[in-house]
Structures are given as C-alpha cells and as structure tokens.
Short mmCIF file of C-alpha atoms in Angstrom, two decimals:
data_model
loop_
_atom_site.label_atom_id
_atom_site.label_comp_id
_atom_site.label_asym_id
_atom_site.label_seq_id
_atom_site.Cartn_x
_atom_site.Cartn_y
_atom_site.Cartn_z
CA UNK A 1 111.00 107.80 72.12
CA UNK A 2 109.03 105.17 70.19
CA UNK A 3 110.97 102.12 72.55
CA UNK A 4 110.30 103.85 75.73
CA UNK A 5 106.71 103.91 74.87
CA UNK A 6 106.60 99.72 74.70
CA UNK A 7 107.88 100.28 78.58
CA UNK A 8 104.92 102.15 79.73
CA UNK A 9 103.49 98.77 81.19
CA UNK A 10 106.68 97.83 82.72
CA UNK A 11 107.07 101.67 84.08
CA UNK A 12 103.23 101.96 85.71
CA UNK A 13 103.75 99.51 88.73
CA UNK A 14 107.09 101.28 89.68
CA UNK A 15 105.49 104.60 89.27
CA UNK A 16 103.10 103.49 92.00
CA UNK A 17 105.23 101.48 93.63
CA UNK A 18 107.60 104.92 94.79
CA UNK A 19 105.76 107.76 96.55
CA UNK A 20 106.66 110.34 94.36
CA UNK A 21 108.46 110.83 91.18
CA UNK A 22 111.84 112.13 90.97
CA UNK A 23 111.61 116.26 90.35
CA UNK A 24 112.00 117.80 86.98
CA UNK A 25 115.18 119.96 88.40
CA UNK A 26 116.79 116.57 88.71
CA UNK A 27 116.50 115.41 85.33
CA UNK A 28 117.96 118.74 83.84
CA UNK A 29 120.45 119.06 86.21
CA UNK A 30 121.29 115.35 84.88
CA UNK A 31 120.95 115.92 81.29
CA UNK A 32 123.59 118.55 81.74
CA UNK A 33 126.35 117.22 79.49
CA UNK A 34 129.06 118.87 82.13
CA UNK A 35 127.09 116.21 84.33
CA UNK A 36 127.95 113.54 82.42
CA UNK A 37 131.21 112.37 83.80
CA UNK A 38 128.95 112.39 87.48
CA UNK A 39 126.32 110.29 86.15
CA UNK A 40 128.27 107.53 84.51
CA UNK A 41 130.96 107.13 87.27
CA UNK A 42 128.06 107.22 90.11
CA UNK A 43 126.02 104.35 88.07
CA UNK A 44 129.11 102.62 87.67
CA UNK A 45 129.11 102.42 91.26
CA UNK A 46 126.10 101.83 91.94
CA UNK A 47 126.09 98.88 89.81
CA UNK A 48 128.41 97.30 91.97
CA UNK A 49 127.13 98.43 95.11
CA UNK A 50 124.05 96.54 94.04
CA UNK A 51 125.35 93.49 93.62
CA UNK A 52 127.78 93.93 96.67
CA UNK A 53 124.54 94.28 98.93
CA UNK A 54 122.75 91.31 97.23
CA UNK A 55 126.34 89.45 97.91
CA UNK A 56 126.16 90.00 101.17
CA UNK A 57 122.57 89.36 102.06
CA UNK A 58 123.26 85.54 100.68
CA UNK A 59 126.70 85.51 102.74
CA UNK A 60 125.16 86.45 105.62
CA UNK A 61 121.82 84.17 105.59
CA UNK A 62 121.78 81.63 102.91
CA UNK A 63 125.11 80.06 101.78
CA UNK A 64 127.96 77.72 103.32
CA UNK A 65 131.37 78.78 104.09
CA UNK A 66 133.22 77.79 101.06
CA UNK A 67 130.20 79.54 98.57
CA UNK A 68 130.75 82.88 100.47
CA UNK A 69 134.43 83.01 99.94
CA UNK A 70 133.59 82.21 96.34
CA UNK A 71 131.19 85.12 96.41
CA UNK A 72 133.94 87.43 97.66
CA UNK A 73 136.36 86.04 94.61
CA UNK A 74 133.50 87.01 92.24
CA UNK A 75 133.90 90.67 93.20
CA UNK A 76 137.00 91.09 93.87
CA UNK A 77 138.09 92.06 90.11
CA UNK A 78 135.53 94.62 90.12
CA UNK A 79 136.23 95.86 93.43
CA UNK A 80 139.98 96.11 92.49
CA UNK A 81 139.02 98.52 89.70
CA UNK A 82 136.78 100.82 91.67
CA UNK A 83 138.67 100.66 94.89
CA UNK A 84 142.25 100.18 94.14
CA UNK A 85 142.67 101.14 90.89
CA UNK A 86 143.84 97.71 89.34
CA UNK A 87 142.04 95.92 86.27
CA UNK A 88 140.84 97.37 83.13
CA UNK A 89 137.54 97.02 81.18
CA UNK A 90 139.57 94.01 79.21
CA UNK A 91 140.95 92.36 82.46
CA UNK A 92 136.90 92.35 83.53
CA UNK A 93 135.65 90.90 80.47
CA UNK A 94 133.04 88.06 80.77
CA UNK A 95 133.62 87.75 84.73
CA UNK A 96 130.70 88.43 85.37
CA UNK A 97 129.16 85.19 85.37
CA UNK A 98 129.93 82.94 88.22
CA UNK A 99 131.81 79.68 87.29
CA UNK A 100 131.64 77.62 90.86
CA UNK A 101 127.53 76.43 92.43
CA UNK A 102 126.28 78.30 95.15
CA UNK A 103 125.37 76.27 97.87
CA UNK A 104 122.23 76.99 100.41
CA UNK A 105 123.20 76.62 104.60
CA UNK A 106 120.94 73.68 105.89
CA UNK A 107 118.10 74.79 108.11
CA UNK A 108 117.13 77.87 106.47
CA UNK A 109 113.55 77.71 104.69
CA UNK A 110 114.57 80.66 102.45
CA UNK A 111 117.94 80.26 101.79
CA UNK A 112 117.54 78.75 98.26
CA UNK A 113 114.84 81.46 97.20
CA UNK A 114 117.31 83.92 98.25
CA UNK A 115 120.18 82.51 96.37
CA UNK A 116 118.64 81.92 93.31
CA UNK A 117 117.31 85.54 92.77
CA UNK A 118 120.21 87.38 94.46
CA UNK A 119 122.79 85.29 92.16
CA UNK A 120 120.58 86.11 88.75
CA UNK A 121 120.69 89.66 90.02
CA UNK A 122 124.59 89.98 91.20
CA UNK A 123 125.14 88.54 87.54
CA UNK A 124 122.95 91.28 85.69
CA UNK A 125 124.69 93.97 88.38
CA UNK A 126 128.15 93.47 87.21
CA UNK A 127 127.42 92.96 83.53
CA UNK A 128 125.84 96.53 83.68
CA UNK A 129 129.05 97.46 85.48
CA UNK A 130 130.51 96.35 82.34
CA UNK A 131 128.66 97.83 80.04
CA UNK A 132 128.55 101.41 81.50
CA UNK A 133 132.91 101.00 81.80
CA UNK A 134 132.38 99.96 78.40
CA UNK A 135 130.30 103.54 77.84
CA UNK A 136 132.65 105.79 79.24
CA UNK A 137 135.72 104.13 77.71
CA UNK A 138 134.21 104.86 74.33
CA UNK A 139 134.18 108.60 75.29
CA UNK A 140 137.33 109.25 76.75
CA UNK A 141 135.89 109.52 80.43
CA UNK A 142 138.62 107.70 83.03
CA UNK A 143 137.39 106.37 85.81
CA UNK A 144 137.53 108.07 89.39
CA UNK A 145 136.12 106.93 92.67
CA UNK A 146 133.50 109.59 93.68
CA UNK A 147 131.69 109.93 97.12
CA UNK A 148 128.70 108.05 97.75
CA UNK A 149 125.25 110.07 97.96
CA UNK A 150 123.13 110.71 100.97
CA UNK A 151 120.35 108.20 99.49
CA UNK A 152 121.36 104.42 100.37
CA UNK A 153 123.16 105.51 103.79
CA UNK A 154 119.52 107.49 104.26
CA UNK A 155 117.17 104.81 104.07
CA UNK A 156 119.57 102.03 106.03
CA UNK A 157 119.94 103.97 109.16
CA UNK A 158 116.04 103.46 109.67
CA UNK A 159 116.67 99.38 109.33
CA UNK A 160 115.73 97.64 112.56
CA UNK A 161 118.20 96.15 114.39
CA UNK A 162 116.89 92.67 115.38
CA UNK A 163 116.53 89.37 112.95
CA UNK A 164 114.29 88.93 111.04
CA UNK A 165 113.15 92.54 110.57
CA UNK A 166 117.09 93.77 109.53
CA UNK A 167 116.56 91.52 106.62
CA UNK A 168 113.15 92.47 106.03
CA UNK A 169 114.02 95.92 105.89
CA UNK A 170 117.18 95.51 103.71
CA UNK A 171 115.19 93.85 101.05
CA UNK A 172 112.42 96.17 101.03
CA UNK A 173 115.54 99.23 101.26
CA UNK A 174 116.68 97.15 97.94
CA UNK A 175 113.24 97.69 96.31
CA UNK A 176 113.26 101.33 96.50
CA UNK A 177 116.54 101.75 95.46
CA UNK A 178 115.83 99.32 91.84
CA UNK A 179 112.36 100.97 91.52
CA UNK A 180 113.68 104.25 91.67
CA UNK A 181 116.82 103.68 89.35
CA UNK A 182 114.36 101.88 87.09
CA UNK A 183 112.57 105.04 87.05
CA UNK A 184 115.00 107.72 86.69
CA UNK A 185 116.32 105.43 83.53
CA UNK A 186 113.36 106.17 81.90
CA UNK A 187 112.93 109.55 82.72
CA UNK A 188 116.69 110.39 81.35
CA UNK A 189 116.68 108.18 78.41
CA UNK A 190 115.20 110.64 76.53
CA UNK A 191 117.85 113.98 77.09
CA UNK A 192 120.68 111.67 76.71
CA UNK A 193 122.82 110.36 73.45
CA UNK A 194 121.48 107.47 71.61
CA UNK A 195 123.84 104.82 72.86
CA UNK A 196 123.42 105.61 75.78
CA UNK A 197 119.57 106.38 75.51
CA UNK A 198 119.41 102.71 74.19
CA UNK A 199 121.11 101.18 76.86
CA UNK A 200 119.31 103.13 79.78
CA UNK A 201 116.05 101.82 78.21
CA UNK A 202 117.61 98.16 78.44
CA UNK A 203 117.88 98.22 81.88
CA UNK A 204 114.48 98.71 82.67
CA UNK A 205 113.66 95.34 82.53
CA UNK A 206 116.01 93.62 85.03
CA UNK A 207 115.78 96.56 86.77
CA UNK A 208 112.23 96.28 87.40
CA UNK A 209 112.24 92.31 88.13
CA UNK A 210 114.70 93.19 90.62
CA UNK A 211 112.60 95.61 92.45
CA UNK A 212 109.80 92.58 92.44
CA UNK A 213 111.93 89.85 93.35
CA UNK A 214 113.01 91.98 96.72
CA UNK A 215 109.34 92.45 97.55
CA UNK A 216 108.92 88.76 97.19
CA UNK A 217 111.21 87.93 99.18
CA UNK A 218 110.27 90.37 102.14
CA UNK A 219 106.59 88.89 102.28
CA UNK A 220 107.94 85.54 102.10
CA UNK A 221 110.30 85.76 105.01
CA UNK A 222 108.39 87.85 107.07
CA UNK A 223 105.12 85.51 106.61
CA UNK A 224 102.83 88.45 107.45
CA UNK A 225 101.29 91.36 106.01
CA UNK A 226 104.54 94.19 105.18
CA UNK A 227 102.43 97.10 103.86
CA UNK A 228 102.85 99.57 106.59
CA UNK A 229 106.64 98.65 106.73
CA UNK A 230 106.24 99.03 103.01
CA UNK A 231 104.74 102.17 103.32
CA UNK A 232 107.15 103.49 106.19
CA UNK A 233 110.32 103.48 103.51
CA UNK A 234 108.06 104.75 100.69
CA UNK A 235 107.94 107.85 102.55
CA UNK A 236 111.31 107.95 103.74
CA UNK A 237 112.70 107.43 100.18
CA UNK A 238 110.12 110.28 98.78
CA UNK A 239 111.80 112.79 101.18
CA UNK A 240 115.39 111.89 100.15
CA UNK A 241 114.15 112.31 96.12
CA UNK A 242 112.46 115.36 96.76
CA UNK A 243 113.87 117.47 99.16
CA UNK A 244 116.45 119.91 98.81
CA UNK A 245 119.98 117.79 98.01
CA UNK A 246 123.50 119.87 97.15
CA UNK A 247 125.98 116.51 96.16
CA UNK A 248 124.20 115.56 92.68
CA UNK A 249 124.54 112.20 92.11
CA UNK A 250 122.50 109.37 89.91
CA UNK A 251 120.26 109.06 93.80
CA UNK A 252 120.16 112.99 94.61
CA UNK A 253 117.28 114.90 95.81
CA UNK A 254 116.13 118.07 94.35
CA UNK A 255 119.60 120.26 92.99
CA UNK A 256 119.94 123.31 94.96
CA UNK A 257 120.33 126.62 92.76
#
C-alpha cells in the first residue's frame, strides 16, 4: 500500500520502541473476516478505555474539583453507549470535543504538561470512538460489550504501588499500549477493506504522538534516567504479544490452533 509506505518513518521508532513485533498468526487470525465483528467492537473499546485512563491520570494528579467532574460529564455519553446501552452514533455526534477549560491543581510542577497532552489525546480517543461506531454502523455490525483482553490488566499488575513511581509506570504502561496499537494498525491495514484500510492508516499518526507524549511525560516527572524501567515493561509487553493467548482480541498474544 503506496500510503503506508509514506509511514515507514513514522513506523521505525515504534518498531524499536516495542521488543518484538506482533506474530504473523495474529494478523491472519485478524484478517479473518469472521473476525471482524471482534476487531471493531474491541477497538471501539479500546478507544475509550484510552481516553478513560488518560481521564483519570489528570483527575487524579493535575486538575481541580470542578474540572474533574467536568471530565466525568465528557465521558459519560460514551460510557452510556458501551456500558448501558443508551445513546446512538447520532446522540454522540461532535461530543467529542470538550466545551468547559480544564483547570491545573496549584502546587503541582506537572500538572499543566499533563493536562494539555492528556486533553489533546482524550479528544483524538473519542473521535476515533466515533469513527470506528461510524464503521460498523455502515456494515450492519450492532454493538455488544465484549470482555476485556489479558493485555492492559497484564502490564498494570506490575505498576508500583507508591507515588511517584504508580504514575511513572502508568504512563510508560500507556506507551506500550499506543506503540503497539500504532503498530498492529499498520500491520492490518493492508488485509483489511479499503475504508477501513484508510482509516487504520490515519491513526498512525496520533497514535504514535501519543506513545511519545507518555514517554515525555515519564522522564519529566520522574527527573531521572527511566530506561531500565523502560526496558522492564518492554519485556513484559513482548511476552503478552507473543506468547500463546486463546481470547483473540485487537491486544491478543499469539492465537492458539
């Protein structure tokens, strides 16, 4: 695919970013069209569960009271639809830009930093939410909620458990998980329909500023050299990609037979 090609700049600092790259089983098992259904539903949700986790990082650490009940209002249309079954693709249309200022806590040295990429990202998040509702709509595919995959839940039970390494070790968790669904974009675009093909490839480019912007942030809070923290979740995440996985979802490992 002549596009893809332009991305092979973008793609070579993610490919060396992750430890290994995701197995060629995967991809076929993915290309599947039975799979189809599984694929669009799980990125759905993973959309959201992106933005969710980048919602609750600035909650937690960087905003005042009255901004984190706004950030809670920005979701909760979207998390209507995938948890309760309420909404519809028009209902969600255009909400995914935030209409009331975020506002950093006093006494934080990051807080701002944090805000302003997190909110940038939360907004791309839920207009990719969008679009892939938008996607399935177009093919007749109804939503369902399916079960979450091994992946995220994987690499978060090895987060420390004392501030500021917790946050350290979310944002560097939040790297892996954009560099790799940057990657695996790219490496399905080209088995997949061309609508879809064309809006995988589109993604690549937030999705790889987002995978940056998390490592940014890491160094900056911690202050200090993060490479072997770095490299201990490289690892992790390579096992998860490439060992043996039987719940295939848009994060599996390797399909069993």
């Amino acid at each position: 695919m002549k596009q893809l090609e332009q991305y092979q700049e973008l793609l070579a600092p993610i490919n060396q970013f992750l430890q290994c790259p995701t197995p060629d089983e995967w991809v076929v098992e993915a290309a599947k069209p039975e799979n189809l259904k599984t694929v669009l539903i799980d990125h759905l949700l993973c959309e959201l569960k992106a933005g969710q986790s980048a919602m609750y990082l600035i909650r937690k650490y960087a905003v005042d009271k009255q901004s984190a009940n706004s950030l809670l209002d920005w979701f909760k249309p979207y998390e209507d639809f995938a948890y309760r079954k309420t909404g519809s693709l028009e209902t969600l249309k255009g909400k995914s830009n935030i209409s009331k200022s975020i506002m950093a806590k006093s006494g934080s040295p990051y807080s701002q930093d944090l805000i302003d990429k997190m909110v940038l990202l939360i907004k791309e998040e839920l207009h990719h939410f969008y679009q892939v509702l938008e996607i399935m709509e177009q093919r007749g595919i109804a939503y369902e909620p399916v079960t979450a995959s091994r992946y995220a839940k994987g690499l978060l039970a090895e987060m420390a458990t004392y501030e500021p390494q917790t946050l350290i070790d979310k944002l560097i968790i939040g790297a892996y998980i954009e560099a790799r669904s940057c990657e695996r974009f790219a490496k399905l675009a080209p088995h997949m329909d061309e609508d879809i093909a064309k809006f995988y490839i589109s993604l690549l480019r937030s999705e790889a500023r987002h995978y940056q912007d998390y490592l940014i942030l890491a160094e900056e809070i911690a202050g200090k050299d993060i490479s072997e923290r770095v490299a201990f979740f490289g690892h992790l995440e390579a096992q998860l990609i490439s060992s043996p996985d039987d719940d295939f979802k848009f994060h599996s490992g390797l399909p069993c037979d």
